[in-house]
Short mmCIF file of N, CA and C in Angstrom, two decimals:
data_model
loop_
_atom_site.label_atom_id
_atom_site.label_comp_id
_atom_site.label_asym_id
_atom_site.label_seq_id
_atom_site.Cartn_x
_atom_site.Cartn_y
_atom_site.Cartn_z
N UNK A 1 20.60 -7.90 13.40
CA UNK A 1 21.52 -8.54 12.44
C UNK A 1 22.90 -8.58 13.08
N UNK A 2 23.36 -9.76 13.39
CA UNK A 2 24.71 -9.90 13.92
C UNK A 2 25.20 -11.31 13.63
N UNK A 3 25.74 -11.48 12.44
CA UNK A 3 26.26 -12.78 12.04
C UNK A 3 27.68 -12.58 11.53
N UNK A 4 28.40 -13.66 11.35
CA UNK A 4 29.74 -13.55 10.81
C UNK A 4 29.70 -13.85 9.32
N UNK A 5 30.04 -12.85 8.54
CA UNK A 5 30.14 -13.05 7.09
C UNK A 5 31.61 -13.19 6.74
N UNK A 6 31.90 -13.74 5.57
CA UNK A 6 33.29 -13.94 5.14
C UNK A 6 33.46 -13.45 3.72
N UNK A 7 32.93 -12.27 3.43
CA UNK A 7 32.95 -11.76 2.06
C UNK A 7 34.20 -10.95 1.76
N UNK A 8 34.67 -10.19 2.74
CA UNK A 8 35.86 -9.37 2.53
C UNK A 8 37.14 -10.17 2.81
N UNK A 9 36.98 -11.31 3.48
CA UNK A 9 38.12 -12.13 3.91
C UNK A 9 39.05 -11.29 4.80
N UNK A 10 38.45 -10.41 5.59
CA UNK A 10 39.15 -9.53 6.52
C UNK A 10 38.27 -9.44 7.75
N UNK A 11 38.76 -9.90 8.92
CA UNK A 11 37.90 -10.01 10.10
C UNK A 11 37.13 -8.74 10.46
N UNK A 12 37.80 -7.58 10.48
CA UNK A 12 37.12 -6.34 10.85
C UNK A 12 36.05 -5.95 9.84
N UNK A 13 36.41 -6.02 8.56
CA UNK A 13 35.45 -5.65 7.50
C UNK A 13 34.27 -6.61 7.50
N UNK A 14 34.53 -7.90 7.69
CA UNK A 14 33.45 -8.89 7.71
C UNK A 14 32.55 -8.72 8.93
N UNK A 15 33.14 -8.33 10.06
CA UNK A 15 32.34 -8.10 11.27
C UNK A 15 31.35 -6.95 11.02
N UNK A 16 31.81 -5.90 10.36
CA UNK A 16 30.94 -4.76 10.06
C UNK A 16 29.81 -5.20 9.12
N UNK A 17 30.13 -5.98 8.11
CA UNK A 17 29.11 -6.46 7.17
C UNK A 17 28.05 -7.29 7.89
N UNK A 18 28.47 -8.06 8.87
CA UNK A 18 27.55 -8.93 9.59
C UNK A 18 26.64 -8.22 10.58
N UNK A 19 27.06 -7.03 11.04
CA UNK A 19 26.23 -6.32 12.02
C UNK A 19 25.54 -5.10 11.44
N UNK A 20 25.95 -4.65 10.25
CA UNK A 20 25.41 -3.42 9.70
C UNK A 20 24.69 -3.65 8.38
N UNK A 21 23.36 -3.55 8.37
CA UNK A 21 22.62 -3.72 7.13
C UNK A 21 23.07 -2.76 6.03
N UNK A 22 23.39 -1.51 6.40
CA UNK A 22 23.82 -0.53 5.39
C UNK A 22 25.18 -0.93 4.81
N UNK A 23 26.08 -1.40 5.65
CA UNK A 23 27.40 -1.84 5.16
C UNK A 23 27.24 -2.99 4.16
N UNK A 24 26.35 -3.92 4.47
CA UNK A 24 26.12 -5.05 3.55
C UNK A 24 25.58 -4.56 2.20
N UNK A 25 24.63 -3.61 2.24
CA UNK A 25 24.08 -3.05 1.00
C UNK A 25 25.14 -2.30 0.20
N UNK A 26 25.96 -1.52 0.89
CA UNK A 26 27.02 -0.75 0.21
C UNK A 26 28.05 -1.71 -0.40
N UNK A 27 28.40 -2.77 0.34
CA UNK A 27 29.34 -3.76 -0.20
C UNK A 27 28.80 -4.39 -1.48
N UNK A 28 27.51 -4.72 -1.45
CA UNK A 28 26.87 -5.31 -2.64
C UNK A 28 26.87 -4.31 -3.80
N UNK A 29 26.63 -3.05 -3.51
CA UNK A 29 26.65 -2.01 -4.53
C UNK A 29 28.04 -1.89 -5.17
N UNK A 30 29.07 -1.99 -4.34
CA UNK A 30 30.45 -1.87 -4.83
C UNK A 30 30.92 -3.11 -5.60
N UNK A 31 30.19 -4.21 -5.47
CA UNK A 31 30.62 -5.49 -6.06
C UNK A 31 30.38 -5.53 -7.57
N UNK A 32 31.21 -4.79 -8.30
CA UNK A 32 31.22 -4.86 -9.75
C UNK A 32 32.54 -4.30 -10.24
N UNK A 33 33.12 -4.99 -11.19
CA UNK A 33 34.37 -4.59 -11.83
C UNK A 33 35.57 -4.52 -10.89
N UNK A 34 35.45 -5.13 -9.72
CA UNK A 34 36.58 -5.29 -8.80
C UNK A 34 36.44 -6.66 -8.13
N UNK A 35 37.54 -7.20 -7.57
CA UNK A 35 37.41 -8.46 -6.84
C UNK A 35 36.41 -8.33 -5.68
N UNK A 36 35.69 -9.41 -5.41
CA UNK A 36 34.66 -9.40 -4.36
C UNK A 36 35.19 -8.90 -3.02
N UNK A 37 36.38 -9.39 -2.64
CA UNK A 37 36.93 -9.00 -1.34
C UNK A 37 37.15 -7.49 -1.26
N UNK A 38 37.62 -6.92 -2.35
CA UNK A 38 37.88 -5.48 -2.42
C UNK A 38 36.56 -4.73 -2.23
N UNK A 39 35.52 -5.17 -2.93
CA UNK A 39 34.21 -4.52 -2.84
C UNK A 39 33.66 -4.57 -1.42
N UNK A 40 33.72 -5.74 -0.80
CA UNK A 40 33.10 -5.89 0.53
C UNK A 40 33.97 -5.37 1.67
N UNK A 41 35.22 -5.02 1.37
CA UNK A 41 36.06 -4.35 2.36
C UNK A 41 35.76 -2.85 2.34
N UNK A 42 35.17 -2.37 1.25
CA UNK A 42 34.88 -0.95 1.06
C UNK A 42 34.11 -0.29 2.19
N UNK A 43 32.99 -0.89 2.67
CA UNK A 43 32.23 -0.25 3.74
C UNK A 43 33.06 0.03 4.99
N UNK A 44 33.93 -0.90 5.38
CA UNK A 44 34.78 -0.70 6.57
C UNK A 44 35.77 0.43 6.31
N UNK A 45 36.31 0.49 5.11
CA UNK A 45 37.25 1.55 4.76
C UNK A 45 36.56 2.91 4.81
N UNK A 46 35.34 2.98 4.26
CA UNK A 46 34.58 4.24 4.27
C UNK A 46 34.29 4.67 5.71
N UNK A 47 33.81 3.73 6.53
CA UNK A 47 33.50 4.04 7.94
C UNK A 47 34.74 4.57 8.66
N UNK A 48 35.86 3.90 8.44
CA UNK A 48 37.13 4.29 9.08
C UNK A 48 37.51 5.71 8.65
N UNK A 49 37.39 6.00 7.36
CA UNK A 49 37.76 7.33 6.86
C UNK A 49 36.79 8.41 7.33
N UNK A 50 35.57 8.01 7.66
CA UNK A 50 34.59 8.96 8.22
C UNK A 50 34.76 9.10 9.73
N UNK A 51 35.68 8.30 10.30
CA UNK A 51 35.93 8.33 11.73
C UNK A 51 34.80 7.71 12.54
N UNK A 52 34.15 6.70 11.94
CA UNK A 52 33.02 6.05 12.60
C UNK A 52 33.22 4.54 12.65
N UNK A 53 32.41 3.84 13.47
CA UNK A 53 32.51 2.38 13.50
C UNK A 53 31.39 1.73 12.72
N UNK A 54 30.56 2.55 12.07
CA UNK A 54 29.49 2.05 11.21
C UNK A 54 29.16 3.14 10.18
N UNK A 55 28.40 2.76 9.18
CA UNK A 55 27.95 3.73 8.18
C UNK A 55 26.60 4.28 8.61
N UNK A 56 26.36 5.55 8.31
CA UNK A 56 25.11 6.21 8.64
C UNK A 56 24.54 6.80 7.36
N UNK A 57 23.36 6.31 6.96
CA UNK A 57 22.76 6.74 5.69
C UNK A 57 22.50 8.25 5.68
N UNK A 58 22.06 8.81 6.80
CA UNK A 58 21.78 10.26 6.87
C UNK A 58 23.07 11.04 6.64
N UNK A 59 24.14 10.64 7.32
CA UNK A 59 25.43 11.34 7.21
C UNK A 59 25.97 11.26 5.77
N UNK A 60 25.93 10.08 5.18
CA UNK A 60 26.46 9.91 3.82
C UNK A 60 25.61 10.68 2.81
N UNK A 61 24.29 10.64 2.99
CA UNK A 61 23.38 11.33 2.07
C UNK A 61 23.65 12.83 2.04
N UNK A 62 24.00 13.39 3.19
CA UNK A 62 24.21 14.84 3.30
C UNK A 62 25.66 15.26 3.08
N UNK A 63 26.56 14.29 2.95
CA UNK A 63 27.99 14.60 2.78
C UNK A 63 28.19 15.40 1.49
N UNK A 64 29.10 16.34 1.54
CA UNK A 64 29.41 17.14 0.34
C UNK A 64 29.95 16.18 -0.73
N UNK A 65 29.32 16.13 -1.93
CA UNK A 65 29.68 15.13 -2.94
C UNK A 65 31.17 15.08 -3.31
N UNK A 66 31.81 16.21 -3.52
CA UNK A 66 33.23 16.19 -3.89
C UNK A 66 34.09 15.65 -2.76
N UNK A 67 33.74 16.02 -1.54
CA UNK A 67 34.50 15.54 -0.38
C UNK A 67 34.32 14.03 -0.21
N UNK A 68 33.10 13.54 -0.46
CA UNK A 68 32.85 12.11 -0.33
C UNK A 68 33.61 11.34 -1.42
N UNK A 69 33.63 11.89 -2.64
CA UNK A 69 34.38 11.26 -3.73
C UNK A 69 35.87 11.23 -3.40
N UNK A 70 36.37 12.32 -2.81
CA UNK A 70 37.79 12.39 -2.42
C UNK A 70 38.10 11.34 -1.36
N UNK A 71 37.15 11.14 -0.44
CA UNK A 71 37.29 10.15 0.63
C UNK A 71 37.46 8.74 0.04
N UNK A 72 36.66 8.43 -0.98
CA UNK A 72 36.74 7.11 -1.63
C UNK A 72 37.97 6.98 -2.52
N UNK A 73 38.51 8.12 -2.96
CA UNK A 73 39.65 8.11 -3.88
C UNK A 73 40.99 8.01 -3.17
N UNK A 74 41.01 8.30 -1.85
CA UNK A 74 42.27 8.19 -1.11
C UNK A 74 42.89 6.83 -1.36
N UNK A 75 44.24 6.79 -1.34
CA UNK A 75 44.93 5.51 -1.53
C UNK A 75 44.87 4.70 -0.24
N UNK A 76 44.60 3.41 -0.27
CA UNK A 76 44.09 2.68 -1.44
C UNK A 76 42.63 3.05 -1.71
N UNK A 77 42.32 3.26 -2.98
CA UNK A 77 40.96 3.64 -3.36
C UNK A 77 39.97 2.54 -2.98
N UNK A 78 38.75 2.94 -2.66
CA UNK A 78 37.70 2.00 -2.26
C UNK A 78 37.23 1.16 -3.44
N UNK A 79 37.39 1.69 -4.66
CA UNK A 79 36.92 1.01 -5.87
C UNK A 79 37.75 1.47 -7.05
N UNK A 80 37.72 0.71 -8.12
CA UNK A 80 38.42 1.09 -9.35
C UNK A 80 37.89 2.42 -9.88
N UNK A 81 36.59 2.68 -9.65
CA UNK A 81 35.97 3.93 -10.10
C UNK A 81 35.41 4.66 -8.87
N UNK A 82 36.28 5.24 -8.04
CA UNK A 82 35.83 5.81 -6.77
C UNK A 82 34.85 6.98 -6.93
N UNK A 83 35.03 7.80 -7.95
CA UNK A 83 34.14 8.95 -8.14
C UNK A 83 32.72 8.53 -8.44
N UNK A 84 32.56 7.65 -9.42
CA UNK A 84 31.20 7.23 -9.77
C UNK A 84 30.57 6.37 -8.67
N UNK A 85 31.39 5.60 -7.96
CA UNK A 85 30.85 4.79 -6.86
C UNK A 85 30.45 5.66 -5.67
N UNK A 86 31.18 6.74 -5.44
CA UNK A 86 30.82 7.67 -4.36
C UNK A 86 29.43 8.24 -4.64
N UNK A 87 29.20 8.59 -5.89
CA UNK A 87 27.90 9.14 -6.30
C UNK A 87 26.80 8.10 -6.10
N UNK A 88 27.07 6.85 -6.49
CA UNK A 88 26.08 5.78 -6.34
C UNK A 88 25.76 5.49 -4.87
N UNK A 89 26.79 5.50 -4.04
CA UNK A 89 26.58 5.25 -2.60
C UNK A 89 25.72 6.36 -2.01
N UNK A 90 26.00 7.60 -2.40
CA UNK A 90 25.19 8.72 -1.89
C UNK A 90 23.75 8.62 -2.40
N UNK A 91 23.56 8.22 -3.65
CA UNK A 91 22.20 8.05 -4.18
C UNK A 91 21.46 6.96 -3.41
N UNK A 92 22.15 5.86 -3.11
CA UNK A 92 21.55 4.78 -2.32
C UNK A 92 21.13 5.29 -0.94
N UNK A 93 22.04 6.01 -0.29
CA UNK A 93 21.74 6.52 1.06
C UNK A 93 20.61 7.56 1.03
N UNK A 94 20.59 8.40 0.01
CA UNK A 94 19.51 9.39 -0.12
C UNK A 94 18.16 8.68 -0.30
N UNK A 95 18.16 7.61 -1.08
CA UNK A 95 16.94 6.82 -1.28
C UNK A 95 16.48 6.20 0.04
N UNK A 96 17.45 5.65 0.78
CA UNK A 96 17.11 5.02 2.07
C UNK A 96 16.57 6.04 3.06
N UNK A 97 17.13 7.24 3.06
CA UNK A 97 16.64 8.30 3.95
C UNK A 97 15.21 8.68 3.55
N UNK A 98 15.00 8.83 2.26
CA UNK A 98 13.69 9.26 1.74
C UNK A 98 12.60 8.22 1.95
N UNK A 99 12.93 6.95 1.71
CA UNK A 99 11.91 5.89 1.73
C UNK A 99 11.88 5.05 3.01
N UNK A 100 13.02 4.98 3.73
CA UNK A 100 13.09 4.10 4.91
C UNK A 100 13.67 4.81 6.14
N UNK A 101 13.61 6.13 6.15
CA UNK A 101 14.13 6.93 7.25
C UNK A 101 15.59 6.58 7.56
N UNK A 102 16.34 6.20 6.53
CA UNK A 102 17.76 5.89 6.70
C UNK A 102 18.07 4.52 7.26
N UNK A 103 17.05 3.71 7.50
CA UNK A 103 17.23 2.39 8.10
C UNK A 103 17.29 1.32 6.99
N UNK A 104 18.50 0.89 6.66
CA UNK A 104 18.67 -0.10 5.58
C UNK A 104 17.93 -1.39 5.87
N UNK A 105 17.91 -1.80 7.12
CA UNK A 105 17.25 -3.07 7.49
C UNK A 105 15.75 -3.03 7.21
N UNK A 106 15.17 -1.83 7.22
CA UNK A 106 13.73 -1.68 6.96
C UNK A 106 13.35 -2.13 5.55
N UNK A 107 14.34 -2.21 4.65
CA UNK A 107 14.09 -2.68 3.29
C UNK A 107 13.54 -4.10 3.34
N UNK A 108 14.06 -4.90 4.25
CA UNK A 108 13.64 -6.31 4.31
C UNK A 108 12.97 -6.73 5.63
N UNK A 109 13.00 -5.89 6.64
CA UNK A 109 12.54 -6.29 7.97
C UNK A 109 11.15 -6.90 8.02
N UNK A 110 10.13 -6.22 7.53
CA UNK A 110 8.76 -6.73 7.66
C UNK A 110 8.17 -7.17 6.33
N UNK A 111 9.02 -7.59 5.42
CA UNK A 111 8.55 -7.96 4.09
C UNK A 111 7.82 -9.31 4.15
N UNK A 112 6.71 -9.44 3.40
CA UNK A 112 5.90 -10.64 3.48
C UNK A 112 6.32 -11.77 2.56
N UNK A 113 6.80 -11.42 1.36
CA UNK A 113 7.15 -12.46 0.38
C UNK A 113 8.48 -12.16 -0.29
N UNK A 114 9.06 -13.21 -0.85
CA UNK A 114 10.30 -13.05 -1.59
C UNK A 114 10.12 -12.13 -2.78
N UNK A 115 8.96 -12.23 -3.40
CA UNK A 115 8.66 -11.40 -4.58
C UNK A 115 8.66 -9.91 -4.20
N UNK A 116 8.03 -9.61 -3.06
CA UNK A 116 7.99 -8.22 -2.58
C UNK A 116 9.39 -7.73 -2.22
N UNK A 117 10.19 -8.60 -1.60
CA UNK A 117 11.55 -8.24 -1.23
C UNK A 117 12.39 -7.96 -2.48
N UNK A 118 12.24 -8.80 -3.50
CA UNK A 118 12.97 -8.58 -4.75
C UNK A 118 12.59 -7.23 -5.36
N UNK A 119 11.30 -6.91 -5.30
CA UNK A 119 10.83 -5.62 -5.84
C UNK A 119 11.48 -4.47 -5.08
N UNK A 120 11.50 -4.55 -3.75
CA UNK A 120 12.10 -3.50 -2.93
C UNK A 120 13.59 -3.34 -3.22
N UNK A 121 14.29 -4.47 -3.32
CA UNK A 121 15.73 -4.41 -3.60
C UNK A 121 16.00 -3.86 -4.99
N UNK A 122 15.17 -4.25 -5.96
CA UNK A 122 15.34 -3.78 -7.35
C UNK A 122 15.10 -2.28 -7.47
N UNK A 123 14.35 -1.71 -6.54
CA UNK A 123 14.07 -0.27 -6.56
C UNK A 123 15.22 0.56 -6.00
N UNK A 124 16.17 -0.09 -5.33
CA UNK A 124 17.31 0.64 -4.77
C UNK A 124 18.21 1.13 -5.89
N UNK A 125 18.69 2.38 -5.82
CA UNK A 125 19.61 2.88 -6.84
C UNK A 125 20.85 1.98 -6.94
N UNK A 126 21.22 1.62 -8.17
CA UNK A 126 22.40 0.80 -8.39
C UNK A 126 22.14 -0.70 -8.30
N UNK A 127 20.88 -1.10 -8.01
CA UNK A 127 20.56 -2.52 -7.89
C UNK A 127 19.68 -2.94 -9.07
N UNK A 128 20.29 -3.58 -10.06
CA UNK A 128 19.52 -4.17 -11.15
C UNK A 128 18.95 -5.49 -10.66
N UNK A 129 18.27 -6.23 -11.54
CA UNK A 129 17.63 -7.49 -11.15
C UNK A 129 18.64 -8.50 -10.61
N UNK A 130 19.76 -8.67 -11.32
CA UNK A 130 20.74 -9.68 -10.89
C UNK A 130 21.32 -9.34 -9.52
N UNK A 131 21.72 -8.08 -9.31
CA UNK A 131 22.29 -7.68 -8.03
C UNK A 131 21.25 -7.85 -6.92
N UNK A 132 20.00 -7.50 -7.22
CA UNK A 132 18.91 -7.64 -6.23
C UNK A 132 18.71 -9.12 -5.88
N UNK A 133 18.76 -10.00 -6.88
CA UNK A 133 18.59 -11.44 -6.61
C UNK A 133 19.75 -12.00 -5.79
N UNK A 134 20.96 -11.56 -6.10
CA UNK A 134 22.12 -12.03 -5.34
C UNK A 134 22.02 -11.58 -3.89
N UNK A 135 21.64 -10.31 -3.69
CA UNK A 135 21.53 -9.81 -2.31
C UNK A 135 20.39 -10.52 -1.58
N UNK A 136 19.30 -10.79 -2.27
CA UNK A 136 18.18 -11.52 -1.67
C UNK A 136 18.66 -12.91 -1.24
N UNK A 137 19.46 -13.55 -2.08
CA UNK A 137 20.00 -14.87 -1.74
C UNK A 137 20.93 -14.78 -0.53
N UNK A 138 21.72 -13.71 -0.47
CA UNK A 138 22.61 -13.51 0.68
C UNK A 138 21.79 -13.35 1.96
N UNK A 139 20.73 -12.55 1.88
CA UNK A 139 19.84 -12.37 3.04
C UNK A 139 19.25 -13.71 3.49
N UNK A 140 18.79 -14.51 2.53
CA UNK A 140 18.16 -15.78 2.86
C UNK A 140 19.12 -16.84 3.34
N UNK A 141 20.26 -16.95 2.67
CA UNK A 141 21.20 -18.03 2.99
C UNK A 141 22.05 -17.75 4.23
N UNK A 142 22.39 -16.47 4.46
CA UNK A 142 23.33 -16.20 5.55
C UNK A 142 22.81 -15.28 6.64
N UNK A 143 21.78 -14.49 6.35
CA UNK A 143 21.33 -13.51 7.35
C UNK A 143 19.95 -13.84 7.93
N UNK A 144 19.42 -15.01 7.58
CA UNK A 144 18.18 -15.47 8.20
C UNK A 144 16.92 -14.72 7.77
N UNK A 145 17.00 -13.97 6.68
CA UNK A 145 15.82 -13.25 6.17
C UNK A 145 15.19 -14.14 5.10
N UNK A 146 14.12 -14.84 5.48
CA UNK A 146 13.56 -15.86 4.60
C UNK A 146 12.04 -15.74 4.45
N UNK A 147 11.58 -14.65 3.80
CA UNK A 147 10.14 -14.55 3.57
C UNK A 147 9.67 -15.65 2.62
N UNK A 148 8.40 -15.95 2.63
CA UNK A 148 7.82 -16.98 1.77
C UNK A 148 8.25 -16.77 0.32
N UNK A 149 8.78 -17.83 -0.30
CA UNK A 149 9.16 -17.76 -1.71
C UNK A 149 10.47 -17.03 -1.99
N UNK A 150 11.32 -16.89 -0.96
CA UNK A 150 12.56 -16.14 -1.17
C UNK A 150 13.50 -16.85 -2.14
N UNK A 151 13.59 -18.19 -2.06
CA UNK A 151 14.49 -18.91 -2.98
C UNK A 151 14.06 -18.73 -4.44
N UNK A 152 12.76 -18.81 -4.68
CA UNK A 152 12.24 -18.65 -6.05
C UNK A 152 12.52 -17.23 -6.55
N UNK A 153 12.31 -16.24 -5.67
CA UNK A 153 12.55 -14.85 -6.05
C UNK A 153 14.02 -14.59 -6.36
N UNK A 154 14.90 -15.32 -5.66
CA UNK A 154 16.34 -15.15 -5.88
C UNK A 154 16.82 -15.88 -7.13
N UNK A 155 15.94 -16.64 -7.77
CA UNK A 155 16.31 -17.36 -8.99
C UNK A 155 17.38 -18.40 -8.70
N UNK A 156 18.29 -18.60 -9.64
CA UNK A 156 19.32 -19.63 -9.46
C UNK A 156 20.25 -19.33 -8.28
N UNK A 157 20.33 -18.06 -7.87
CA UNK A 157 21.19 -17.70 -6.73
C UNK A 157 20.64 -18.24 -5.41
N UNK A 158 19.35 -18.56 -5.39
CA UNK A 158 18.74 -19.09 -4.18
C UNK A 158 18.88 -20.59 -4.02
N UNK A 159 19.37 -21.27 -5.06
CA UNK A 159 19.49 -22.73 -5.00
C UNK A 159 20.40 -23.17 -3.86
N UNK A 160 19.94 -24.13 -3.04
CA UNK A 160 20.81 -24.61 -1.97
C UNK A 160 22.00 -25.38 -2.55
N UNK A 161 23.16 -25.26 -1.88
CA UNK A 161 24.34 -25.99 -2.29
C UNK A 161 25.00 -25.49 -3.56
N UNK A 162 24.60 -24.32 -4.05
CA UNK A 162 25.23 -23.79 -5.25
C UNK A 162 26.39 -22.87 -4.86
N UNK A 163 27.25 -22.59 -5.81
CA UNK A 163 28.39 -21.69 -5.58
C UNK A 163 28.43 -20.67 -6.71
N UNK A 164 27.38 -19.85 -6.78
CA UNK A 164 27.22 -18.91 -7.88
C UNK A 164 27.62 -17.47 -7.57
N UNK A 165 27.53 -17.09 -6.28
CA UNK A 165 27.67 -15.67 -5.96
C UNK A 165 28.15 -15.46 -4.53
N UNK A 166 28.24 -14.20 -4.12
CA UNK A 166 28.65 -13.88 -2.75
C UNK A 166 27.71 -14.50 -1.72
N UNK A 167 26.49 -14.79 -2.11
CA UNK A 167 25.54 -15.40 -1.18
C UNK A 167 26.02 -16.77 -0.70
N UNK A 168 26.94 -17.38 -1.46
CA UNK A 168 27.40 -18.73 -1.15
C UNK A 168 28.78 -18.77 -0.49
N UNK A 169 29.36 -17.59 -0.23
CA UNK A 169 30.71 -17.55 0.34
C UNK A 169 30.65 -17.58 1.86
N UNK A 170 31.22 -18.65 2.42
CA UNK A 170 31.25 -18.79 3.87
C UNK A 170 32.69 -18.93 4.38
N UNK A 171 33.65 -18.86 3.47
CA UNK A 171 35.06 -18.98 3.84
C UNK A 171 35.91 -19.10 2.59
N UNK A 172 37.23 -19.28 2.77
CA UNK A 172 38.15 -19.33 1.63
C UNK A 172 37.82 -20.43 0.60
N UNK A 173 37.37 -21.60 1.08
CA UNK A 173 37.08 -22.72 0.17
C UNK A 173 35.89 -22.40 -0.75
N UNK A 174 34.83 -21.88 -0.17
CA UNK A 174 33.66 -21.54 -0.99
C UNK A 174 33.95 -20.34 -1.89
N UNK A 175 34.82 -19.43 -1.43
CA UNK A 175 35.22 -18.30 -2.28
C UNK A 175 35.89 -18.82 -3.55
N UNK A 176 36.76 -19.81 -3.40
CA UNK A 176 37.44 -20.41 -4.54
C UNK A 176 36.43 -21.04 -5.50
N UNK A 177 35.42 -21.72 -4.95
CA UNK A 177 34.40 -22.36 -5.80
C UNK A 177 33.56 -21.32 -6.54
N UNK A 178 33.19 -20.24 -5.85
CA UNK A 178 32.40 -19.17 -6.50
C UNK A 178 33.22 -18.52 -7.60
N UNK A 179 34.50 -18.27 -7.30
CA UNK A 179 35.38 -17.65 -8.30
C UNK A 179 35.51 -18.55 -9.54
N UNK A 180 35.63 -19.86 -9.31
CA UNK A 180 35.74 -20.82 -10.43
C UNK A 180 34.46 -20.80 -11.25
N UNK A 181 33.30 -20.74 -10.59
CA UNK A 181 32.01 -20.69 -11.29
C UNK A 181 31.92 -19.43 -12.16
N UNK A 182 32.35 -18.28 -11.59
CA UNK A 182 32.31 -17.02 -12.34
C UNK A 182 33.21 -17.09 -13.57
N UNK A 183 34.38 -17.71 -13.43
CA UNK A 183 35.30 -17.84 -14.57
C UNK A 183 34.71 -18.74 -15.65
N UNK A 184 34.03 -19.80 -15.23
CA UNK A 184 33.35 -20.69 -16.19
C UNK A 184 32.28 -19.92 -16.96
N UNK A 185 31.50 -19.09 -16.23
CA UNK A 185 30.43 -18.32 -16.87
C UNK A 185 31.00 -17.31 -17.87
N UNK A 186 32.11 -16.66 -17.49
CA UNK A 186 32.76 -15.69 -18.38
C UNK A 186 33.26 -16.39 -19.64
N UNK A 187 33.88 -17.55 -19.44
CA UNK A 187 34.42 -18.31 -20.58
C UNK A 187 33.29 -18.75 -21.51
N UNK A 188 32.18 -19.20 -20.93
CA UNK A 188 31.02 -19.63 -21.72
C UNK A 188 30.43 -18.46 -22.51
N UNK A 189 30.34 -17.31 -21.85
CA UNK A 189 29.80 -16.11 -22.52
C UNK A 189 30.71 -15.67 -23.66
N UNK A 190 32.01 -15.75 -23.43
CA UNK A 190 33.00 -15.36 -24.43
C UNK A 190 32.92 -16.32 -25.65
N UNK A 191 32.78 -17.61 -25.34
CA UNK A 191 32.68 -18.62 -26.41
C UNK A 191 31.39 -18.42 -27.21
N UNK A 192 30.30 -18.12 -26.52
CA UNK A 192 29.01 -17.89 -27.20
C UNK A 192 29.09 -16.66 -28.09
N UNK A 193 29.76 -15.64 -27.60
CA UNK A 193 29.91 -14.39 -28.38
C UNK A 193 30.77 -14.65 -29.62
N UNK A 194 31.85 -15.42 -29.43
CA UNK A 194 32.73 -15.73 -30.55
C UNK A 194 32.01 -16.61 -31.59
N UNK A 195 31.15 -17.52 -31.09
CA UNK A 195 30.40 -18.40 -31.98
C UNK A 195 29.32 -17.67 -32.75
N UNK A 196 28.87 -16.54 -32.22
CA UNK A 196 27.79 -15.78 -32.86
C UNK A 196 28.26 -14.82 -33.93
N UNK A 197 29.58 -14.74 -34.13
CA UNK A 197 30.11 -13.80 -35.12
C UNK A 197 29.85 -14.24 -36.54
#
């Protein structure tokens, strides 16, 4: 895996995401309740604070929990909720160590179908169906991981030419389109909720 992603909108952070399967998974895990760029810059910040040039699932899994939470809480914090996210990242890494010998890429490396890949991603701690589908779409659209039926398994996130999620961000212009789509969805949900009162 060595591609150029543009999710953090920061060359160093994006380079790490493109070469490190674990960094990409951690960025996806962090992508909630904060701007996308902030979430996907997180893995590079964590690696830097650990004094490494990549993330290591074994090292993170065994890290003392309070110390790891403190690492994420340093200013600028890695996430709006650094304590709970530190716990989630450690749970993810512990799962990867237990099930994939710490190799994040093994989650998708030899997978036969999109359906199987979605199942594997959905089993990761912190990955609900939507997050798993978005990451599956990112793998298919930008990282060349395209098992049979991957677009169908990714649902609407797998549609070609769409601007629904991080899977569709290839630069500042597409980031703006994805952000506009998300705002439209929020507005529609808010209107539906108000109409249902």
